Amino acid sequence: MVESIAATSFLGHRPIFGGILARDVSVKRKSLNSCRLPTTEFLGGGRILVSLTLPKSYKQDRVMFSSIKALAVELTREAHAYREEKLPNRDNSRIDSGFDQRPDSWPPANRADNPSLRNPLLRHERMGCGWLGAIFEWEGVLVEDNPDLEKQAWLALSQEEGKPSPPAFILKRVEGMKNEQAISEVLCWSRDPGQLRRMANRKEEIYQALQGGIYSFMSGSKEFVSVLMHYKIPMALVSTRPRKAIESAIGEIGIEDNFSVVVAAEDVHRGKPDPEMFVYAAQLLNLIPERCIVFGNSNLTVEAAHEARMKCVAVASKHPVYELGAADLVVRRLDELSVVDLKNLADIEMTEFGSPEPEVELEMEEDYDPSSVDDNFW
């Protein structure tokens, strides 16, 4: 390795030496830029044309080569010392959750490259698309959504429980919430945990009966999921529906193998606009929030995603495009996006460690000197 570095350094590459000048026997400073080699052909077919100016004396040539070799030995020792110091030990290696705010090694685990991976193919995959994740909502993004069924389910439940029918603005407010959260905090029907669970389950039964178990893909959603599967981008599915209903639905349309993570109502305490669902999905994907992209169809989703420090792509399926301007990207169909668009959204190499707080420059007030005031001023 020393011989190879010495031979490579003899080409006179400035990045290796950083502008260091060699000395000959006569103690005269001699630039390495004067050292050239003949024309060389590389594997890719490229050619580099350089001239060769050798020292006249064999003794001078030997001294120059020995100095280059000494520098190569020093660089080799530094490289080995750096790797032994920074790479984790095999015995003490553990899975990093990616949420460590004080990384111990460089590059840290939340960057695109991960030196702790011994497999070069895995490192290459992380440099490609394996270092970003996609978090999808269910209704209105992947499958067709019918908001009227949700309203009818709430009205039917209010009649069964003998409660007043909620007005339209209340029903709009409970969109995206868990059933228990909507009943206790917005509708204020009960705060007893047993009653909340019973009414939430009953409301879901009414909705499933109205829906009929028939699901159809949104235009372009199936093709987009297939593209992400081709590039091995990890995907998660989040919904405030019960897990049993979600797993049955994704099995019905045949995409149960596409999502490595499914977050349902039983996994979180609160729904949107709380970012709990998205943060938990990122933890299960083993990715930091900045590396995750949320796909939703409402401003509540955009608010929750940004609160979780994630990027959001809004699908204009329920709201017009101009109402979703707070999202990072707005599309009418998912297949309008490409993998390049997703990589650009997750490109945060310079800011993922937190931008430093801006320094406030204080103006120093000059000392007040009463004698400097002009008498004519008064």
CSV table of C-alpha atoms in Angstrom, one decimal:
chain,number,residue,atom,x,y,z
A,1,MET,CA,0.0,0.0,0.0
A,2,VAL,CA,2.9,2.4,0.8
A,3,GLU,CA,4.5,1.7,-2.5
A,4,SER,CA,1.2,2.4,-4.4
A,5,ILE,CA,0.6,5.6,-2.5
A,6,ALA,CA,4.2,6.7,-3.2
A,7,ALA,CA,3.9,5.9,-6.9
A,8,THR,CA,0.6,7.8,-7.0
A,9,SER,CA,2.0,10.7,-5.2
A,10,PHE,CA,4.9,10.9,-7.6
A,11,LEU,CA,2.4,12.0,-10.2
A,12,GLY,CA,2.4,15.3,-8.5
A,13,HIS,CA,-1.3,15.5,-7.4
A,14,ARG,CA,-1.6,18.6,-5.3
A,15,PRO,CA,-4.5,17.3,-3.1
A,16,ILE,CA,-2.1,14.7,-1.6
A,17,PHE,CA,0.7,17.1,-0.7
A,18,GLY,CA,-1.3,20.3,-0.3
A,19,GLY,CA,1.3,22.4,-2.0
A,20,ILE,CA,4.3,21.0,0.0
A,21,LEU,CA,7.6,21.6,-1.8
A,22,ALA,CA,10.5,19.0,-1.9
A,23,ARG,CA,14.1,19.7,-1.3
A,24,ASP,CA,17.0,18.3,-3.2
A,25,VAL,CA,20.6,17.8,-2.1
A,26,SER,CA,21.6,21.4,-2.8
A,27,VAL,CA,18.8,22.5,-0.3
A,28,LYS,CA,17.0,24.4,-3.1
A,29,ARG,CA,13.3,24.6,-3.0
A,30,LYS,CA,11.9,22.7,-5.9
A,31,SER,CA,8.2,22.5,-6.8
A,32,LEU,CA,6.6,19.2,-7.4
A,33,ASN,CA,4.7,20.7,-10.3
A,34,SER,CA,7.8,20.2,-12.4
A,35,CYS,CA,7.6,16.4,-12.0
A,36,ARG,CA,5.7,15.0,-15.0
A,37,LEU,CA,5.2,11.5,-16.5
A,38,PRO,CA,4.5,10.5,-20.1
A,39,THR,CA,1.1,9.9,-21.7
A,40,THR,CA,-1.0,7.5,-19.7
A,41,GLU,CA,-4.2,5.6,-20.8
A,42,PHE,CA,-6.9,4.9,-18.2
A,43,LEU,CA,-9.4,2.1,-18.0
A,44,GLY,CA,-12.2,4.4,-19.1
A,45,GLY,CA,-10.4,5.3,-22.3
A,46,GLY,CA,-9.3,8.7,-21.2
A,47,ARG,CA,-5.8,10.0,-21.8
A,48,ILE,CA,-3.6,12.4,-19.9
A,49,LEU,CA,-0.7,14.0,-21.5
A,50,VAL,CA,2.2,15.1,-19.2
A,51,SER,CA,5.8,15.8,-19.8
A,52,LEU,CA,8.7,14.2,-17.9
A,53,THR,CA,11.5,16.2,-16.4
A,54,LEU,CA,13.8,13.9,-14.4
A,55,PRO,CA,16.6,15.1,-12.2
A,56,LYS,CA,20.0,15.0,-13.7
A,57,SER,CA,21.6,13.3,-10.8
A,58,TYR,CA,20.5,9.8,-9.6
A,59,LYS,CA,21.3,11.0,-6.0
A,60,GLN,CA,18.8,13.8,-6.3
A,61,ASP,CA,16.1,11.5,-7.7
A,62,ARG,CA,16.7,9.1,-4.8
A,63,VAL,CA,16.3,11.8,-2.2
A,64,MET,CA,13.1,13.1,-3.8
A,65,PHE,CA,11.6,9.6,-4.0
A,66,SER,CA,12.5,9.0,-0.4
A,67,SER,CA,10.8,12.2,0.8
A,68,ILE,CA,7.6,11.2,-1.2
A,69,LYS,CA,7.8,7.7,0.3
A,70,ALA,CA,8.0,9.2,3.8
A,71,LEU,CA,5.0,11.3,3.3
A,72,ALA,CA,3.1,8.2,1.9
A,73,VAL,CA,4.0,6.3,5.0
A,74,GLU,CA,2.7,9.1,7.2
A,75,LEU,CA,-0.6,9.3,5.3
A,76,THR,CA,-1.0,5.5,5.5
A,77,ARG,CA,-0.5,5.6,9.3
A,78,GLU,CA,-3.1,8.4,9.6
A,79,ALA,CA,-5.6,6.5,7.5
A,80,HIS,CA,-5.3,3.4,9.6
A,81,ALA,CA,-5.4,5.3,12.8
A,82,TYR,CA,-8.6,7.1,11.6
A,83,ARG,CA,-10.4,3.9,10.7
A,84,GLU,CA,-9.5,2.1,13.9
A,85,GLU,CA,-10.6,5.1,15.9
A,86,LYS,CA,-13.9,5.9,14.2
A,87,LEU,CA,-15.3,2.6,13.0
A,88,PRO,CA,-17.5,0.9,15.7
A,89,ASN,CA,-16.3,-2.3,17.3
A,90,ARG,CA,-17.9,-5.5,16.0
A,91,ASP,CA,-18.5,-6.8,19.5
A,92,ASN,CA,-20.2,-3.6,20.7
A,93,SER,CA,-22.1,-2.8,17.5
A,94,ARG,CA,-25.8,-2.0,17.9
A,95,ILE,CA,-28.6,-0.8,15.8
A,96,ASP,CA,-28.7,2.9,15.7
A,97,SER,CA,-32.2,4.4,15.8
A,98,GLY,CA,-30.9,7.5,13.8
A,99,PHE,CA,-32.2,9.9,16.4
A,100,ASP,CA,-28.9,10.5,18.2
A,101,GLN,CA,-28.3,14.2,18.2
A,102,ARG,CA,-24.6,13.8,19.1
A,103,PRO,CA,-23.1,11.4,16.6
A,104,ASP,CA,-19.9,9.7,17.8
A,105,SER,CA,-18.3,9.0,14.4
A,106,TRP,CA,-18.0,10.7,11.1
A,107,PRO,CA,-19.9,10.4,8.9
A,108,PRO,CA,-22.8,10.0,11.3
A,109,ALA,CA,-25.4,7.3,11.0
A,110,ASN,CA,-28.1,9.6,9.6
A,111,ARG,CA,-26.1,10.6,6.6
A,112,ALA,CA,-26.4,8.9,3.2
A,113,ASP,CA,-23.2,6.9,3.6
A,114,ASN,CA,-22.8,4.7,6.6
A,115,PRO,CA,-19.2,3.5,7.1
A,116,SER,CA,-20.3,0.9,9.7
A,117,LEU,CA,-21.7,-1.2,6.8
A,118,ARG,CA,-19.1,-3.8,5.7
A,119,ASN,CA,-21.0,-4.7,2.6
A,120,PRO,CA,-20.2,-2.3,-0.2
A,121,LEU,CA,-23.5,-3.1,-2.0
A,122,LEU,CA,-25.4,-2.0,1.0
A,123,ARG,CA,-23.4,1.2,1.2
A,124,HIS,CA,-24.0,1.8,-2.5
A,125,GLU,CA,-27.8,1.3,-1.9
A,126,ARG,CA,-27.8,3.9,0.8
A,127,MET,CA,-26.1,6.3,-1.5
A,128,GLY,CA,-28.9,5.7,-3.9
A,129,CYS,CA,-32.4,5.6,-2.5
A,130,GLY,CA,-32.1,3.5,0.6
A,131,TRP,CA,-31.6,6.5,2.8
A,132,LEU,CA,-35.1,8.1,2.4
A,133,GLY,CA,-38.5,6.8,3.4
A,134,ALA,CA,-42.0,7.3,2.1
A,135,ILE,CA,-45.0,7.5,4.5
A,136,PHE,CA,-48.4,7.2,2.9
A,137,GLU,CA,-51.8,8.0,4.2
A,138,TRP,CA,-54.5,5.5,3.2
A,139,GLU,CA,-57.7,7.1,2.1
A,140,GLY,CA,-57.5,9.9,-0.5
A,141,VAL,CA,-53.9,9.1,-1.4
A,142,LEU,CA,-53.6,5.4,-2.2
A,143,VAL,CA,-57.3,4.5,-2.5
A,144,GLU,CA,-60.4,6.4,-3.3
A,145,ASP,CA,-62.0,8.3,-0.4
A,146,ASN,CA,-65.7,9.1,0.1
A,147,PRO,CA,-66.0,11.8,2.8
A,148,ASP,CA,-69.8,11.5,2.9
A,149,LEU,CA,-69.5,8.0,4.4
A,150,GLU,CA,-67.6,9.4,7.3
A,151,LYS,CA,-70.2,12.0,8.0
A,152,GLN,CA,-73.1,9.5,7.7
A,153,ALA,CA,-71.3,7.2,10.2
A,154,TRP,CA,-71.1,10.0,12.8
A,155,LEU,CA,-74.7,11.0,12.3
A,156,ALA,CA,-75.9,7.4,12.6
A,157,LEU,CA,-73.9,7.0,15.8
A,158,SER,CA,-75.3,10.2,17.3
A,159,GLN,CA,-78.8,8.9,16.7
A,160,GLU,CA,-78.0,5.5,18.3
A,161,GLU,CA,-76.5,7.2,21.4
A,162,GLY,CA,-79.3,9.8,21.7
A,163,LYS,CA,-76.8,12.7,21.2
A,164,PRO,CA,-77.5,15.8,19.2
A,165,SER,CA,-76.5,15.6,15.5
A,166,PRO,CA,-73.1,17.4,15.1
A,167,PRO,CA,-73.1,20.3,12.7
A,168,ALA,CA,-71.1,20.4,9.5
A,169,PHE,CA,-68.2,22.5,10.9
A,170,ILE,CA,-67.8,20.0,13.8
A,171,LEU,CA,-67.7,17.1,11.4
A,172,LYS,CA,-65.0,18.9,9.4
A,173,ARG,CA,-63.0,19.5,12.5
A,174,VAL,CA,-62.8,15.8,13.5
A,175,GLU,CA,-61.4,14.8,10.1
A,176,GLY,CA,-58.1,12.9,10.6
A,177,MET,CA,-58.6,12.4,14.4
A,178,LYS,CA,-58.9,9.1,16.2
A,179,ASN,CA,-62.5,8.2,17.0
A,180,GLU,CA,-61.8,8.3,20.8
A,181,GLN,CA,-60.1,11.7,20.4
A,182,ALA,CA,-63.0,13.1,18.4
A,183,ILE,CA,-65.7,11.8,20.8
A,184,SER,CA,-64.0,13.1,24.0
A,185,GLU,CA,-62.4,16.4,22.8
A,186,VAL,CA,-64.6,17.7,20.0
A,187,LEU,CA,-68.0,16.1,20.3
A,188,CYS,CA,-67.8,15.9,24.1
A,189,TRP,CA,-70.1,12.9,24.4
A,190,SER,CA,-68.2,11.1,27.1
A,191,ARG,CA,-64.8,10.9,28.9
A,192,ASP,CA,-65.2,7.4,30.3
A,193,PRO,CA,-62.5,5.2,28.7
A,194,GLY,CA,-64.9,2.3,28.4
A,195,GLN,CA,-67.6,4.3,26.8
A,196,LEU,CA,-65.1,6.0,24.5
A,197,ARG,CA,-63.9,2.6,23.3
A,198,ARG,CA,-67.4,1.2,22.8
A,199,MET,CA,-68.6,4.2,20.8
A,200,ALA,CA,-65.4,4.3,18.7
A,201,ASN,CA,-65.8,0.7,17.8
A,202,ARG,CA,-69.4,1.1,17.0
A,203,LYS,CA,-68.7,4.1,14.8
A,204,GLU,CA,-66.1,2.1,12.9
A,205,GLU,CA,-68.6,-0.8,12.4
A,206,ILE,CA,-71.1,1.6,10.9
A,207,TYR,CA,-68.5,3.1,8.6
A,208,GLN,CA,-67.3,-0.4,7.4
A,209,ALA,CA,-71.0,-1.4,6.8
A,210,LEU,CA,-71.6,1.8,4.7
A,211,GLN,CA,-68.3,1.3,2.8
A,212,GLY,CA,-68.9,-2.3,1.9
A,213,GLY,CA,-65.3,-3.4,1.8
A,214,ILE,CA,-64.8,-2.2,-1.8
A,215,TYR,CA,-61.5,-0.4,-2.4
A,216,SER,CA,-60.1,1.1,-5.6
A,217,PHE,CA,-56.7,2.6,-6.3
A,218,MET,CA,-56.4,6.3,-6.9
A,219,SER,CA,-55.2,7.2,-10.4
A,220,GLY,CA,-51.5,6.6,-10.6
A,221,SER,CA,-51.0,5.4,-7.0
A,222,LYS,CA,-50.4,1.8,-7.9
A,223,GLU,CA,-47.8,2.7,-10.5
A,224,PHE,CA,-46.0,5.0,-8.1
A,225,VAL,CA,-45.8,2.4,-5.4
A,226,SER,CA,-44.4,-0.1,-7.9
A,227,VAL,CA,-41.7,2.4,-8.8
A,228,LEU,CA,-40.7,2.9,-5.2
A,229,MET,CA,-40.6,-0.9,-4.7
A,230,HIS,CA,-38.3,-1.1,-7.7
A,231,TYR,CA,-35.8,1.3,-6.2
A,232,LYS,CA,-36.1,-0.4,-2.7
A,233,ILE,CA,-37.4,2.7,-1.0
A,234,PRO,CA,-38.9,1.7,2.4
A,235,MET,CA,-42.5,2.6,2.7
A,236,ALA,CA,-44.9,3.0,5.7
A,237,LEU,CA,-48.7,3.2,5.8
A,238,VAL,CA,-50.4,5.3,8.5
A,239,SER,CA,-54.1,5.5,9.2
A,240,THR,CA,-56.5,6.2,12.1
A,241,ARG,CA,-58.5,3.1,11.2
A,242,PRO,CA,-58.1,0.0,13.3
A,243,ARG,CA,-55.3,-2.3,12.4
A,244,LYS,CA,-57.7,-5.2,11.5
A,245,ALA,CA,-59.5,-3.0,9.0
A,246,ILE,CA,-56.3,-1.7,7.4
A,247,GLU,CA,-54.6,-5.1,7.1
A,248,SER,CA,-57.8,-6.5,5.6
A,249,ALA,CA,-58.0,-3.6,3.1
A,250,ILE,CA,-54.4,-3.8,1.9
A,251,GLY,CA,-54.7,-7.6,1.5
A,252,GLU,CA,-57.9,-7.1,-0.5
A,253,ILE,CA,-56.1,-5.0,-3.1
A,254,GLY,CA,-52.9,-7.0,-3.0
A,255,ILE,CA,-50.3,-4.5,-1.7
A,256,GLU,CA,-49.6,-6.1,1.7
A,257,ASP,CA,-46.0,-6.9,0.8
A,258,ASN,CA,-45.2,-3.3,-0.3
A,259,PHE,CA,-45.3,-1.8,3.1
A,260,SER,CA,-42.7,-2.8,5.8
A,261,VAL,CA,-44.5,-0.7,8.4
A,262,VAL,CA,-48.2,-0.2,9.2
A,263,VAL,CA,-49.2,2.3,11.9
A,264,ALA,CA,-52.9,2.0,12.9
A,265,ALA,CA,-55.1,3.6,15.5
A,266,GLU,CA,-54.0,1.2,18.2
A,267,ASP,CA,-50.4,2.4,17.9
A,268,VAL,CA,-50.9,6.0,18.7
A,269,HIS,CA,-52.7,8.1,21.3
A,270,ARG,CA,-53.7,11.0,19.0
A,271,GLY,CA,-54.5,11.6,15.3
A,272,LYS,CA,-53.8,14.6,13.1
A,273,PRO,CA,-52.8,17.3,13.4
A,274,ASP,CA,-50.6,15.7,16.0
A,275,PRO,CA,-47.4,14.3,14.3
A,276,GLU,CA,-47.3,11.2,16.5
A,277,MET,CA,-48.3,8.8,13.7
A,278,PHE,CA,-45.6,10.1,11.4
A,279,VAL,CA,-42.8,10.2,14.0
A,280,TYR,CA,-43.6,6.6,15.1
A,281,ALA,CA,-43.6,5.4,11.5
A,282,ALA,CA,-40.1,7.0,11.0
A,283,GLN,CA,-38.9,5.3,14.1
A,284,LEU,CA,-40.1,1.9,12.8
A,285,LEU,CA,-38.4,2.7,9.4
A,286,ASN,CA,-35.2,3.4,11.3
A,287,LEU,CA,-34.9,6.8,9.6
A,288,ILE,CA,-34.6,10.3,11.0
A,289,PRO,CA,-37.7,12.5,10.3
A,290,GLU,CA,-35.8,14.7,7.9
A,291,ARG,CA,-35.3,11.7,5.6
A,292,CYS,CA,-39.0,10.9,5.4
A,293,ILE,CA,-41.6,12.2,3.0
A,294,VAL,CA,-45.2,12.2,3.9
A,295,PHE,CA,-47.9,11.8,1.2
A,296,GLY,CA,-51.3,13.2,2.2
A,297,ASN,CA,-54.3,15.1,0.9
A,298,SER,CA,-55.2,17.7,3.5
A,299,ASN,CA,-53.7,20.7,5.3
A,300,LEU,CA,-53.9,18.7,8.5
A,301,THR,CA,-51.4,16.3,7.0
A,302,VAL,CA,-49.1,19.1,5.9
A,303,GLU,CA,-49.2,20.6,9.4
A,304,ALA,CA,-48.5,17.3,11.1
A,305,ALA,CA,-45.7,16.5,8.7
A,306,HIS,CA,-44.0,19.8,9.1
A,307,GLU,CA,-44.4,19.6,12.9
A,308,ALA,CA,-42.5,16.3,12.7
A,309,ARG,CA,-39.7,18.0,10.6
A,310,MET,CA,-40.7,16.0,7.5
A,311,LYS,CA,-41.4,17.0,3.9
A,312,CYS,CA,-44.9,16.7,2.6
A,313,VAL,CA,-46.3,16.0,-0.8
A,314,ALA,CA,-50.0,16.9,-1.1
A,315,VAL,CA,-52.3,15.0,-3.5
A,316,ALA,CA,-55.1,17.3,-4.7
A,317,SER,CA,-57.8,14.7,-4.5
A,318,LYS,CA,-60.2,16.3,-2.0
A,319,HIS,CA,-59.0,19.9,-1.9
A,320,PRO,CA,-58.1,22.2,-4.9
A,321,VAL,CA,-54.4,22.8,-5.6
A,322,TYR,CA,-54.4,26.4,-4.3
A,323,GLU,CA,-55.6,25.3,-0.9
A,324,LEU,CA,-52.6,23.0,-0.4
A,325,GLY,CA,-49.9,25.7,-1.0
A,326,ALA,CA,-48.3,25.0,2.3
A,327,ALA,CA,-47.1,21.6,1.1
A,328,ASP,CA,-43.6,21.1,-0.3
A,329,LEU,CA,-45.0,19.7,-3.5
A,330,VAL,CA,-48.6,19.5,-4.8
A,331,VAL,CA,-49.6,17.0,-7.4
A,332,ARG,CA,-52.9,15.8,-8.9
A,333,ARG,CA,-51.6,12.2,-9.3
A,334,LEU,CA,-48.8,10.4,-7.6
A,335,ASP,CA,-47.3,9.2,-10.9
A,336,GLU,CA,-46.4,12.8,-11.7
A,337,LEU,CA,-43.5,12.4,-9.3
A,338,SER,CA,-40.2,10.8,-9.9
A,339,VAL,CA,-37.5,9.4,-7.7
A,340,VAL,CA,-35.4,12.4,-8.4
A,341,ASP,CA,-38.1,14.6,-7.0
A,342,LEU,CA,-38.1,12.6,-3.8
A,343,LYS,CA,-34.3,12.7,-3.5
A,344,ASN,CA,-34.3,16.5,-3.9
A,345,LEU,CA,-36.9,16.8,-1.1
A,346,ALA,CA,-34.8,14.7,1.2
A,347,ASP,CA,-31.5,16.4,0.3
A,348,ILE,CA,-30.5,17.9,3.6
A,349,GLU,CA,-26.8,17.0,3.9
A,350,MET,CA,-25.9,20.5,5.0
A,351,THR,CA,-28.7,21.2,7.5
A,352,GLU,CA,-29.4,17.8,9.1
A,353,PHE,CA,-27.2,18.6,12.1
A,354,GLY,CA,-29.2,21.7,12.9
A,355,SER,CA,-28.4,25.1,11.7
A,356,PRO,CA,-26.4,27.2,14.1
A,357,GLU,CA,-28.3,29.9,15.9
A,358,PRO,CA,-27.7,33.3,14.3
A,359,GLU,CA,-25.4,35.5,16.2
A,360,VAL,CA,-26.9,38.7,17.3
A,361,GLU,CA,-24.6,41.6,16.8
A,362,LEU,CA,-25.0,44.2,19.5
A,363,GLU,CA,-24.0,47.7,18.8
A,364,MET,CA,-21.7,49.1,21.4
A,365,GLU,CA,-22.9,52.4,22.7
A,366,GLU,CA,-20.4,55.0,23.1
A,367,ASP,CA,-19.7,56.4,26.5
A,368,TYR,CA,-21.7,59.5,27.1
A,369,ASP,CA,-19.5,62.6,27.7
A,370,PRO,CA,-21.4,65.6,28.9
A,371,SER,CA,-18.6,67.9,27.8
A,372,SER,CA,-19.1,66.9,24.2
A,373,VAL,CA,-22.6,68.5,24.1
A,374,ASP,CA,-22.7,71.8,22.4
A,375,ASP,CA,-24.2,74.6,24.6
A,376,ASN,CA,-26.1,76.0,21.6
A,377,PHE,CA,-28.0,72.7,21.4
A,378,TRP,CA,-30.3,73.7,24.2
